[in-house]
Tab-separated table of C-alpha atoms and ligand atoms in Angstrom:
chain	number	residue	atom	x	y	z
A	1	MET	CA	0.000	0.000	0.000
A	2	THR	CA	1.391	3.420	-0.876
A	3	ALA	CA	0.932	6.831	0.631
A	4	THR	CA	-1.872	7.647	-1.810
A	5	HIS	CA	-4.059	4.556	-1.331
A	6	LEU	CA	-6.244	4.684	1.743
A	7	PRO	CA	-7.327	1.393	3.258
A	8	ALA	CA	-11.082	0.916	3.732
A	9	ILE	CA	-11.342	1.144	7.475
A	10	SER	CA	-13.877	2.411	9.956
A	11	ARG	CA	-14.460	2.543	13.678
A	12	SER	CA	-17.200	-0.084	13.393
A	13	GLN	CA	-14.511	-2.679	12.586
A	14	PHE	CA	-13.112	-2.285	16.117
A	15	PRO	CA	-14.598	-3.634	19.348
A	16	ALA	CA	-17.442	-1.438	20.590
A	17	ASP	CA	-15.598	-0.571	23.807
A	18	PHE	CA	-12.363	0.464	22.043
A	19	ARG	CA	-11.222	3.884	23.350
A	20	TRP	CA	-10.666	6.662	20.811
A	21	GLY	CA	-8.715	9.726	21.659
A	22	CYS	CA	-6.158	12.332	20.868
A	23	SER	CA	-3.111	13.350	22.892
A	24	THR	CA	-1.455	16.587	23.953
A	25	SER	CA	1.039	17.658	26.590
A	26	SER	CA	1.232	20.641	28.906
A	27	TYR	CA	4.448	22.375	27.856
A	28	GLN	CA	3.718	21.836	24.179
A	29	ILE	CA	0.328	23.569	24.151
A	30	GLU	CA	-0.486	25.529	27.295
A	31	GLY	CA	1.647	28.655	27.094
A	32	ALA	CA	0.883	31.004	30.027
A	33	ALA	CA	4.282	30.012	31.301
A	34	PHE	CA	4.445	32.713	33.932
A	35	GLU	CA	0.782	33.047	34.816
A	36	ASP	CA	-1.213	32.229	37.923
A	37	GLY	CA	1.816	31.290	39.961
A	38	ARG	CA	3.354	28.675	37.677
A	39	GLY	CA	6.990	28.027	38.558
A	40	GLU	CA	9.849	27.777	36.100
A	41	SER	CA	10.279	24.423	34.373
A	42	ILE	CA	13.441	22.901	32.942
A	43	TRP	CA	12.047	23.583	29.475
A	44	ASP	CA	11.666	27.318	30.170
A	45	ARG	CA	15.300	27.370	31.239
A	46	PHE	CA	16.516	25.184	28.366
A	47	CYS	CA	14.722	27.255	25.711
A	48	ALA	CA	16.315	30.439	27.022
A	49	THR	CA	19.762	29.363	25.804
A	50	PRO	CA	20.342	30.307	22.163
A	51	GLY	CA	20.986	27.288	19.967
A	52	HIS	CA	18.893	24.841	21.968
A	53	ILE	CA	15.676	25.248	19.965
A	54	ARG	CA	15.973	25.231	16.190
A	55	ASP	CA	13.785	28.281	15.597
A	56	GLY	CA	14.845	30.026	18.795
A	57	SER	CA	11.351	29.694	20.244
A	58	SER	CA	9.919	28.372	23.504
A	59	GLY	CA	6.630	27.126	24.911
A	60	ALA	CA	5.968	30.457	26.652
A	61	VAL	CA	2.869	31.045	24.509
A	62	ALA	CA	2.602	27.839	22.419
A	63	CYS	CA	-1.080	27.274	21.495
A	64	ASP	CA	-2.284	29.470	24.337
A	65	HIS	CA	-4.335	26.478	25.404
A	66	TYR	CA	-4.327	27.752	28.985
A	67	HIS	CA	-6.815	30.395	27.845
A	68	ARG	CA	-8.333	28.671	24.831
A	69	TRP	CA	-9.022	25.240	26.302
A	70	PRO	CA	-12.821	25.392	25.885
A	71	GLU	CA	-12.366	25.847	22.138
A	72	ASP	CA	-9.799	23.037	22.042
A	73	LEU	CA	-12.036	20.635	23.929
A	74	ASP	CA	-14.915	21.572	21.598
A	75	LEU	CA	-12.635	20.647	18.731
A	76	ALA	CA	-11.759	17.283	20.286
A	77	GLN	CA	-15.446	16.611	20.901
A	78	SER	CA	-16.298	17.518	17.306
A	79	LEU	CA	-13.903	14.826	16.091
A	80	GLY	CA	-15.999	12.192	17.825
A	81	VAL	CA	-13.281	10.939	20.180
A	82	ASN	CA	-14.391	9.741	23.606
A	83	ALA	CA	-11.089	10.242	25.433
A	84	TYR	CA	-8.553	13.029	25.762
A	85	ARG	CA	-4.978	12.562	26.924
A	86	PHE	CA	-3.327	15.607	28.464
A	87	SER	CA	-0.510	16.176	30.903
A	88	ILE	CA	-0.245	18.155	34.077
A	89	ALA	CA	2.502	20.739	34.474
A	90	TRP	CA	4.179	19.967	37.780
A	91	PRO	CA	5.446	23.587	38.129
A	92	ARG	CA	1.843	24.844	38.040
A	93	ILE	CA	0.955	22.642	41.017
A	94	LEU	CA	4.152	22.867	43.102
A	95	PRO	CA	6.088	25.839	41.688
A	96	SER	CA	9.237	25.000	43.592
A	97	GLY	CA	8.808	21.259	43.169
A	98	ARG	CA	7.655	20.421	46.687
A	99	SER	CA	5.637	21.662	49.675
A	100	ALA	CA	3.895	24.902	48.715
A	101	ILE	CA	0.820	24.119	46.611
A	102	ASN	CA	-0.374	26.612	44.016
A	103	GLN	CA	-4.159	26.344	44.220
A	104	LYS	CA	-4.594	28.249	40.954
A	105	GLY	CA	-2.733	25.497	39.149
A	106	LEU	CA	-4.999	22.827	40.606
A	107	ASP	CA	-8.038	24.955	39.762
A	108	PHE	CA	-6.971	25.157	36.121
A	109	TYR	CA	-6.826	21.377	35.740
A	110	SER	CA	-10.043	21.003	37.680
A	111	ARG	CA	-11.840	23.270	35.189
A	112	LEU	CA	-10.171	21.468	32.290
A	113	VAL	CA	-11.283	18.069	33.571
A	114	ASP	CA	-14.837	19.301	34.147
A	115	GLY	CA	-14.755	20.600	30.572
A	116	MET	CA	-13.784	17.144	29.320
A	117	LEU	CA	-16.508	15.405	31.273
A	118	GLU	CA	-19.125	17.893	30.057
A	119	ARG	CA	-18.141	16.989	26.505
A	120	GLY	CA	-18.124	13.227	26.944
A	121	LEU	CA	-14.318	13.021	26.866
A	122	GLN	CA	-12.803	10.539	29.311
A	123	PRO	CA	-9.807	12.293	30.898
A	124	TRP	CA	-6.435	10.511	30.633
A	125	ALA	CA	-3.896	12.409	32.700
A	126	THR	CA	-0.135	12.052	32.325
A	127	LEU	CA	1.670	13.189	35.452
A	128	TYR	CA	5.062	13.763	33.865
A	129	HIS	CA	5.501	14.795	30.257
A	130	TRP	CA	8.965	16.296	30.703
A	131	ASP	CA	8.363	19.648	32.422
A	132	LEU	CA	10.210	19.204	35.714
A	133	PRO	CA	10.234	22.213	38.071
A	134	GLN	CA	13.587	23.958	37.583
A	135	ALA	CA	13.942	24.186	41.366
A	136	LEU	CA	14.236	20.392	41.487
A	137	GLN	CA	16.755	20.358	38.647
A	138	ASP	CA	18.818	22.834	40.672
A	139	GLN	CA	18.990	20.149	43.367
A	140	GLY	CA	20.097	17.427	40.948
A	141	GLY	CA	16.889	16.735	39.026
A	142	TRP	CA	15.990	13.128	38.277
A	143	ALA	CA	19.583	12.069	38.938
A	144	SER	CA	18.829	12.717	42.611
A	145	ARG	CA	16.805	10.177	44.573
A	146	GLU	CA	15.060	13.059	46.335
A	147	THR	CA	13.204	13.782	43.107
A	148	VAL	CA	11.552	10.366	43.397
A	149	ASP	CA	10.056	11.437	46.718
A	150	ALA	CA	9.087	14.778	45.227
A	151	PHE	CA	7.246	12.999	42.400
A	152	VAL	CA	5.345	10.842	44.881
A	153	GLU	CA	4.351	13.991	46.791
A	154	TYR	CA	3.251	15.703	43.568
A	155	THR	CA	1.257	12.602	42.564
A	156	ASP	CA	-0.466	12.644	45.927
A	157	VAL	CA	-1.442	16.322	45.620
A	158	VAL	CA	-2.759	15.944	42.063
A	159	THR	CA	-4.637	12.694	42.545
A	160	ARG	CA	-6.294	13.946	45.736
A	161	SER	CA	-7.570	16.935	43.828
A	162	LEU	CA	-8.640	15.302	40.548
A	163	GLY	CA	-9.074	11.647	41.460
A	164	ASP	CA	-12.824	11.975	42.000
A	165	ARG	CA	-13.143	12.658	38.253
A	166	VAL	CA	-9.964	11.396	36.564
A	167	LYS	CA	-9.754	7.610	36.646
A	168	HIS	CA	-7.026	7.043	34.046
A	169	TRP	CA	-3.496	7.943	35.106
A	170	ILE	CA	-0.180	7.668	33.302
A	171	THR	CA	2.822	8.240	35.530
A	172	HIS	CA	5.514	8.976	32.923
A	173	ASN	CA	5.619	9.711	29.234
A	174	GLU	CA	8.552	8.044	27.465
A	175	PRO	CA	11.172	7.709	30.192
A	176	TRP	CA	13.772	6.844	27.521
A	177	CYS	CA	13.427	10.367	26.108
A	178	THR	CA	13.495	12.049	29.508
A	179	ALA	CA	16.633	10.152	30.458
A	180	PHE	CA	18.652	9.923	27.268
A	181	LEU	CA	17.623	12.925	25.167
A	182	GLY	CA	17.805	15.144	28.218
A	183	ASN	CA	20.867	13.809	29.996
A	184	HIS	CA	23.045	12.071	27.442
A	185	GLY	CA	22.233	13.501	23.999
A	186	GLY	CA	21.673	16.935	25.521
A	187	GLY	CA	19.159	17.930	22.842
A	188	HIS	CA	16.324	18.119	25.369
A	189	ALA	CA	16.106	19.777	28.771
A	190	PRO	CA	18.070	19.820	30.995
A	191	GLY	CA	20.690	19.487	28.230
A	192	LEU	CA	23.309	17.279	29.904
A	193	ASN	CA	25.831	14.956	28.264
A	194	SER	CA	26.461	12.083	30.614
A	195	TYR	CA	25.530	8.459	29.990
A	196	LYS	CA	25.916	7.657	33.646
A	197	THR	CA	23.517	10.447	34.593
A	198	ALA	CA	21.026	9.258	31.967
A	199	LEU	CA	21.043	5.747	33.440
A	200	GLN	CA	20.590	7.060	36.968
A	201	VAL	CA	17.743	9.289	35.790
A	202	CYS	CA	16.177	6.297	34.078
A	203	HIS	CA	16.287	4.267	37.251
A	204	HIS	CA	14.714	7.030	39.290
A	205	LEU	CA	11.961	7.561	36.732
A	206	LEU	CA	11.028	3.886	36.878
A	207	LEU	CA	11.266	3.863	40.655
A	208	SER	CA	9.079	6.953	40.938
A	209	HIS	CA	6.523	5.252	38.699
A	210	GLY	CA	6.410	2.185	40.931
A	211	MET	CA	6.187	4.278	44.097
A	212	ALA	CA	3.455	6.517	42.693
A	213	LEU	CA	1.133	3.646	41.741
A	214	PRO	CA	-0.065	2.839	45.288
A	215	VAL	CA	-0.596	6.556	45.927
A	216	ILE	CA	-2.794	6.822	42.835
A	217	ARG	CA	-4.735	3.732	43.908
A	218	ARG	CA	-5.188	5.069	47.428
A	219	ASN	CA	-6.534	8.424	46.244
A	220	VAL	CA	-8.531	7.388	43.199
A	221	PRO	CA	-11.426	4.977	43.522
A	222	GLU	CA	-11.432	2.597	40.536
A	223	ALA	CA	-8.143	3.952	39.208
A	224	GLN	CA	-6.622	2.567	36.038
A	225	ALA	CA	-2.924	3.379	36.183
A	226	GLY	CA	0.021	2.693	33.921
A	227	ILE	CA	3.081	4.116	32.225
A	228	THR	CA	3.738	5.139	28.619
A	229	LEU	CA	6.892	3.900	26.891
A	230	SER	CA	8.270	4.858	23.495
A	231	LEU	CA	8.903	1.476	21.916
A	232	HIS	CA	10.576	0.693	18.610
A	233	PRO	CA	10.914	-2.434	16.517
A	234	ILE	CA	14.666	-2.934	16.159
A	235	VAL	CA	16.073	-4.354	12.930
A	236	ALA	CA	19.731	-5.263	12.322
A	237	ALA	CA	21.200	-3.153	9.509
A	238	THR	CA	22.751	-6.250	7.896
A	239	ASP	CA	22.832	-9.900	8.832
A	240	SER	CA	26.480	-9.701	9.849
A	241	PRO	CA	26.978	-11.166	13.338
A	242	ALA	CA	28.286	-7.797	14.573
A	243	ASP	CA	25.150	-5.939	13.434
A	244	VAL	CA	22.814	-8.639	14.720
A	245	ALA	CA	24.505	-8.481	18.115
A	246	ALA	CA	24.339	-4.671	18.044
A	247	ALA	CA	20.600	-4.800	17.299
A	248	LEU	CA	20.094	-7.052	20.307
A	249	ARG	CA	22.050	-4.681	22.559
A	250	HIS	CA	20.145	-1.711	21.189
A	251	ASP	CA	16.817	-3.447	21.814
A	252	GLY	CA	18.084	-4.132	25.324
A	253	MET	CA	18.553	-0.428	25.989
A	254	ARG	CA	15.671	1.024	23.981
A	255	ASN	CA	12.897	-1.429	24.854
A	256	ARG	CA	13.849	-4.149	27.337
A	257	TRP	CA	15.576	-1.750	29.735
A	258	PHE	CA	12.082	-0.519	30.566
A	259	LEU	CA	9.852	-3.498	29.864
A	260	ASP	CA	11.922	-6.056	31.769
A	261	PRO	CA	12.003	-4.280	35.144
A	262	LEU	CA	8.383	-3.100	34.824
A	263	PHE	CA	7.324	-6.705	34.298
A	264	GLY	CA	9.356	-8.032	37.202
A	265	ARG	CA	12.483	-9.321	35.496
A	266	GLY	CA	15.003	-6.745	36.625
A	267	TYR	CA	17.343	-5.040	34.186
A	268	PRO	CA	18.273	-7.123	31.121
A	269	ALA	CA	21.084	-9.487	32.033
A	270	ASP	CA	22.737	-9.125	28.618
A	271	VAL	CA	22.953	-5.322	28.900
A	272	LEU	CA	23.642	-4.581	32.562
A	273	PRO	CA	27.209	-5.989	32.578
A	274	LEU	CA	28.119	-3.822	29.571
A	275	LEU	CA	27.455	-0.646	31.520
A	276	GLY	CA	30.355	-0.989	33.937
A	277	ALA	CA	30.687	2.047	36.165
A	278	ASP	CA	27.786	3.742	34.363
A	279	ALA	CA	25.277	1.254	35.825
A	280	PRO	CA	22.737	2.978	38.073
A	281	ASP	CA	23.028	2.965	41.841
A	282	MET	CA	20.048	1.227	43.373
A	283	HIS	CA	18.679	0.102	46.667
A	284	HIS	CA	17.863	-3.468	47.459
A	285	SER	CA	14.076	-3.080	47.171
A	286	ASP	CA	13.983	-0.845	44.080
A	287	LEU	CA	13.345	-3.552	41.517
A	288	ALA	CA	10.391	-4.904	43.475
A	289	LEU	CA	8.925	-1.384	43.659
A	290	ILE	CA	9.434	-0.811	39.914
A	291	ALA	CA	7.586	-4.069	39.226
A	292	THR	CA	4.413	-2.939	41.026
A	293	PRO	CA	1.728	-4.184	38.611
A	294	CYS	CA	0.123	-1.684	36.233
A	295	ASP	CA	-3.437	-1.826	34.919
A	296	PHE	CA	-2.271	-1.084	31.389
A	297	LEU	CA	0.816	-0.397	29.332
A	298	GLY	CA	0.834	2.775	27.213
A	299	VAL	CA	2.800	2.501	23.985
A	300	ASN	CA	3.854	5.437	21.852
A	301	TYR	CA	4.658	4.146	18.397
A	302	TYR	CA	6.372	6.239	15.775
A	303	PHE	CA	9.093	4.328	13.902
A	304	PRO	CA	11.368	1.291	13.728
A	305	GLU	CA	15.120	1.603	14.063
A	306	ARG	CA	17.767	-0.080	11.913
A	307	VAL	CA	20.865	-0.629	13.917
A	308	GLY	CA	24.505	-1.378	13.213
A	309	ASP	CA	27.593	-2.030	15.291
A	310	ALA	CA	29.241	1.298	16.045
A	311	ALA	CA	32.541	-0.083	17.254
A	312	GLY	CA	35.401	1.883	15.796
A	313	ASP	CA	33.499	4.799	14.195
A	314	GLY	CA	35.230	7.143	16.600
A	315	GLN	CA	32.050	8.607	18.119
A	316	ASP	CA	30.678	8.331	21.617
A	317	HIS	CA	27.673	6.032	21.473
A	318	GLY	CA	27.887	5.135	25.125
A	319	PRO	CA	28.753	1.689	26.395
A	320	ILE	CA	26.178	-0.023	24.170
A	321	ALA	CA	28.139	1.049	21.058
A	322	THR	CA	25.365	0.804	18.512
A	323	THR	CA	24.390	3.249	15.857
A	324	VAL	CA	21.100	3.902	14.112
A	325	VAL	CA	21.594	3.416	10.398
A	326	SER	CA	19.610	5.262	7.797
A	327	ALA	CA	17.826	2.820	5.491
A	328	PRO	CA	17.674	3.871	1.839
A	329	ASP	CA	14.425	3.928	-0.123
A	330	VAL	CA	11.964	3.812	2.729
A	331	GLU	CA	8.970	6.101	3.130
A	332	ARG	CA	9.637	8.847	5.679
A	333	THR	CA	7.830	11.727	7.326
A	334	ALA	CA	9.241	15.242	7.043
A	335	PHE	CA	11.141	14.546	10.278
A	336	GLY	CA	12.923	11.649	8.562
A	337	TRP	CA	11.122	9.058	10.694
A	338	GLU	CA	10.475	5.837	8.798
A	339	VAL	CA	6.810	5.133	8.107
A	340	ALA	CA	6.211	1.473	8.992
A	341	PRO	CA	2.692	0.537	10.080
A	342	GLN	CA	3.517	-3.181	9.941
A	343	GLY	CA	6.270	-2.487	12.456
A	344	MET	CA	3.546	-1.405	14.854
A	345	VAL	CA	1.758	-4.740	14.474
A	346	SER	CA	4.915	-6.755	15.069
A	347	LEU	CA	5.932	-4.552	17.999
A	348	LEU	CA	2.568	-4.974	19.724
A	349	GLN	CA	2.633	-8.725	19.120
A	350	ARG	CA	6.116	-8.921	20.556
A	351	VAL	CA	5.092	-6.989	23.684
A	352	GLN	CA	2.095	-9.281	24.071
A	353	ARG	CA	4.151	-12.433	23.539
A	354	ASP	CA	7.060	-11.476	25.809
A	355	TYR	CA	5.296	-9.542	28.577
A	356	ALA	CA	1.534	-10.233	28.325
A	357	PRO	CA	0.222	-6.927	29.720
A	358	ALA	CA	-3.470	-7.124	30.580
A	359	GLN	CA	-4.260	-4.090	28.427
A	360	ILE	CA	-2.309	-2.006	25.947
A	361	TYR	CA	-3.223	1.491	24.782
A	362	LEU	CA	-1.521	3.274	21.919
A	363	THR	CA	-1.130	6.573	23.738
A	364	GLU	CA	0.584	8.358	20.822
A	365	ASN	CA	0.996	7.806	17.105
A	366	GLY	CA	1.245	10.473	14.450
A	367	SER	CA	3.317	12.205	11.809
A	368	THR	CA	4.727	15.532	10.742
A	369	TYR	CA	4.677	16.921	7.223
A	370	ASP	CA	5.204	20.398	5.816
A	371	ASP	CA	1.618	21.609	5.731
A	372	VAL	CA	0.535	24.222	3.236
A	373	VAL	CA	-2.516	26.420	3.768
A	374	SER	CA	-4.462	26.790	0.510
A	375	PRO	CA	-5.818	30.202	-0.498
A	376	ASP	CA	-9.269	29.053	0.645
A	377	GLY	CA	-7.858	28.301	4.107
A	378	SER	CA	-8.003	24.516	3.836
A	379	ILE	CA	-5.024	22.281	4.629
A	380	ASP	CA	-4.821	19.208	2.451
A	381	ASP	CA	-2.412	16.757	4.065
A	382	PRO	CA	-2.808	13.477	2.166
A	383	GLN	CA	0.376	11.998	3.619
A	384	ARG	CA	-0.732	12.461	7.224
A	385	ARG	CA	-4.181	11.127	6.358
A	386	SER	CA	-2.601	8.078	4.771
A	387	TYR	CA	-0.247	7.626	7.736
A	388	LEU	CA	-3.212	7.718	10.098
A	389	ALA	CA	-5.356	5.362	8.028
A	390	ARG	CA	-2.580	2.818	7.642
A	391	HIS	CA	-1.742	2.867	11.335
A	392	LEU	CA	-5.401	2.401	12.219
A	393	LEU	CA	-5.441	-0.589	9.895
A	394	ALA	CA	-2.356	-1.859	11.731
A	395	ALA	CA	-4.156	-1.337	15.057
A	396	ARG	CA	-7.069	-3.407	13.776
A	397	GLN	CA	-4.696	-6.136	12.627
A	398	ALA	CA	-3.122	-6.187	16.075
A	399	VAL	CA	-6.549	-6.578	17.697
A	400	GLU	CA	-7.390	-9.382	15.270
A	401	ALA	CA	-4.090	-11.070	16.113
A	402	GLY	CA	-5.133	-11.217	19.759
A	403	VAL	CA	-3.188	-8.247	21.157
A	404	PRO	CA	-5.164	-6.774	24.099
A	405	LEU	CA	-5.106	-3.357	22.438
A	406	LYS	CA	-7.898	-1.314	23.996
A	407	GLY	CA	-7.519	2.170	22.544
A	408	TYR	CA	-5.769	4.573	20.193
A	409	PHE	CA	-4.793	8.194	20.848
A	410	ALA	CA	-3.672	10.233	17.851
A	411	TRP	CA	-0.739	12.590	18.327
A	412	SER	CA	-1.801	15.324	18.250
A	413	LEU	CA	-5.011	17.317	18.501
A	414	LEU	CA	-3.097	20.508	17.678
A	415	ASP	CA	0.127	21.560	16.022
A	416	ASN	CA	2.340	22.511	18.937
A	417	PHE	CA	5.783	23.228	20.335
A	418	GLU	CA	7.781	20.228	19.147
A	419	TRP	CA	10.601	20.420	21.704
A	420	ALA	CA	14.033	21.069	20.163
A	421	GLU	CA	12.379	21.627	16.764
A	422	GLY	CA	10.279	24.490	18.107
A	423	TYR	CA	7.329	25.249	15.838
A	424	LEU	CA	9.008	23.858	12.726
A	425	ARG	CA	7.277	20.475	13.006
A	426	ARG	CA	3.534	20.212	12.774
A	427	PHE	CA	2.028	16.979	14.112
A	428	GLY	CA	-1.548	18.227	14.525
A	429	LEU	CA	-4.821	17.028	13.104
A	430	THR	CA	-5.557	20.714	13.522
A	431	TYR	CA	-3.458	23.472	12.002
A	432	VAL	CA	-2.546	26.274	14.382
A	433	ASP	CA	-1.777	29.703	12.952
A	434	TYR	CA	0.542	30.902	15.705
A	435	ALA	CA	0.191	34.575	14.725
A	436	THR	CA	-3.576	34.593	15.268
A	437	GLN	CA	-4.023	31.380	17.310
A	438	GLN	CA	-6.679	30.371	14.824
A	439	ARG	CA	-7.306	26.607	14.639
A	440	ARG	CA	-8.331	24.860	11.415
A	441	LEU	CA	-8.968	21.167	11.064
A	442	LYS	CA	-6.677	19.641	8.450
A	443	ALA	CA	-7.966	17.120	5.899
A	444	SER	CA	-6.471	14.382	8.084
A	445	GLY	CA	-8.560	15.654	10.998
A	446	VAL	CA	-11.661	15.625	8.812
A	447	TRP	CA	-10.766	12.074	7.789
A	448	TYR	CA	-10.357	10.975	11.456
A	449	ARG	CA	-13.745	12.524	12.238
A	450	GLU	CA	-15.360	10.621	9.373
A	451	PHE	CA	-13.609	7.427	10.420
A	452	LEU	CA	-14.939	7.862	13.941
A	453	HIS	CA	-18.485	8.397	12.719
A	454	ARG	CA	-18.526	5.343	10.407
B	1	FCB	C1	6.861	11.941	21.381
B	1	FCB	C2	6.516	12.865	22.518
B	1	FCB	C3	5.502	13.922	22.158
B	1	FCB	C4	5.744	14.475	20.771
B	1	FCB	C5	5.870	13.354	19.767
B	1	FCB	C6	6.052	13.825	18.345
B	1	FCB	O1	8.120	11.391	21.595
B	1	FCB	O2	5.971	12.124	23.594
B	1	FCB	O3	5.539	14.924	23.135
B	1	FCB	O4	6.823	15.314	20.778
B	1	FCB	O5	6.955	12.531	20.126
């Protein structure tokens, strides 16, 4: 199937109780960065350094969702989705990370959640989508074990306030990105370059997840709680033994490093010894805490990775020494990410086979292309529409293959602040004109709406 042929697919081909949604995150859409007592986040600080964000921008205004949320929830409702995934900005709730609660921050999310419920949108809250209070970073950030306790405190405050209405909770979004992009690659906040720090951060993120789960369950009657991982099918660049071994190591760090401990197996035994002195410090009981059972696993699926052995290329790939190889002649989004819907099917089957989670939700999936606004104001985005349709077909195939896939959330409702790329990458089903803050549904959004009504 090519980018121009749309598969015949409709919502009616999915189980009646399948959840349909779209996803957003606080720093990427809210703006109002200094309003109503919000504290500084690591992304505010990171964006302030020239060179960090490709277009020199920040999320200070973003989609101005903080003020325009009723319109945005109307838009989500008009699509026909019955769930809405959003994240809570920790610095709005506890501006200095701990102790002093900012009631105005809680009030904002309370209004937002009421707005969802009024519109028939089931709220799915992510507690951490990357916007750590800067005050905590100043004390060591996620590399410090104290931040684990701070996260548990924050979870307690938020779930006490919203738990009467929000039943679906995601502790972390993509801990791999938080840890490695932020602390090893340096391209995300807080912009550090240490593999050892990234591994310690990783461990603390997982630990904080496990320690937050009982708090969520205590405060939220009938809670459904889980974590969202970014998972990738990993393919060896060639069938040489060195590349095959590299692909296995890479899978160990990208996927199994998270899945194994979450499902009670500890850190992968083939990877841990490679880390040497970079291995994370941990306490005796940490692995048991990390393995606290979840109600569901959230999977963000974007692309597969082709991997080769990096030994001897002279660059620092960390102790795993693999490199992601660019495959020729594959379909790609404007970001260069490979488009591979079948990879999503095989990934979900693999997760099901190896870990057997009770429920899986695709909590993000989407694409970026260079959108053009026509003179009549419409945005025809056939590639994104095709991407969406083919991934929905893949989701259906996964369900048919017996994967306990229970829902799909499209990334994203709106174009937004795409981290280090600033506003240069548009992932929305809705086009945002940042000069006027006008929203216009793209053709892909119209297609999703029609899909949801069929
Ligand atoms: C994911 C992030 C999300 C967005 C998409 C494109 O890794 O969770 O915030 O940036 O990629």
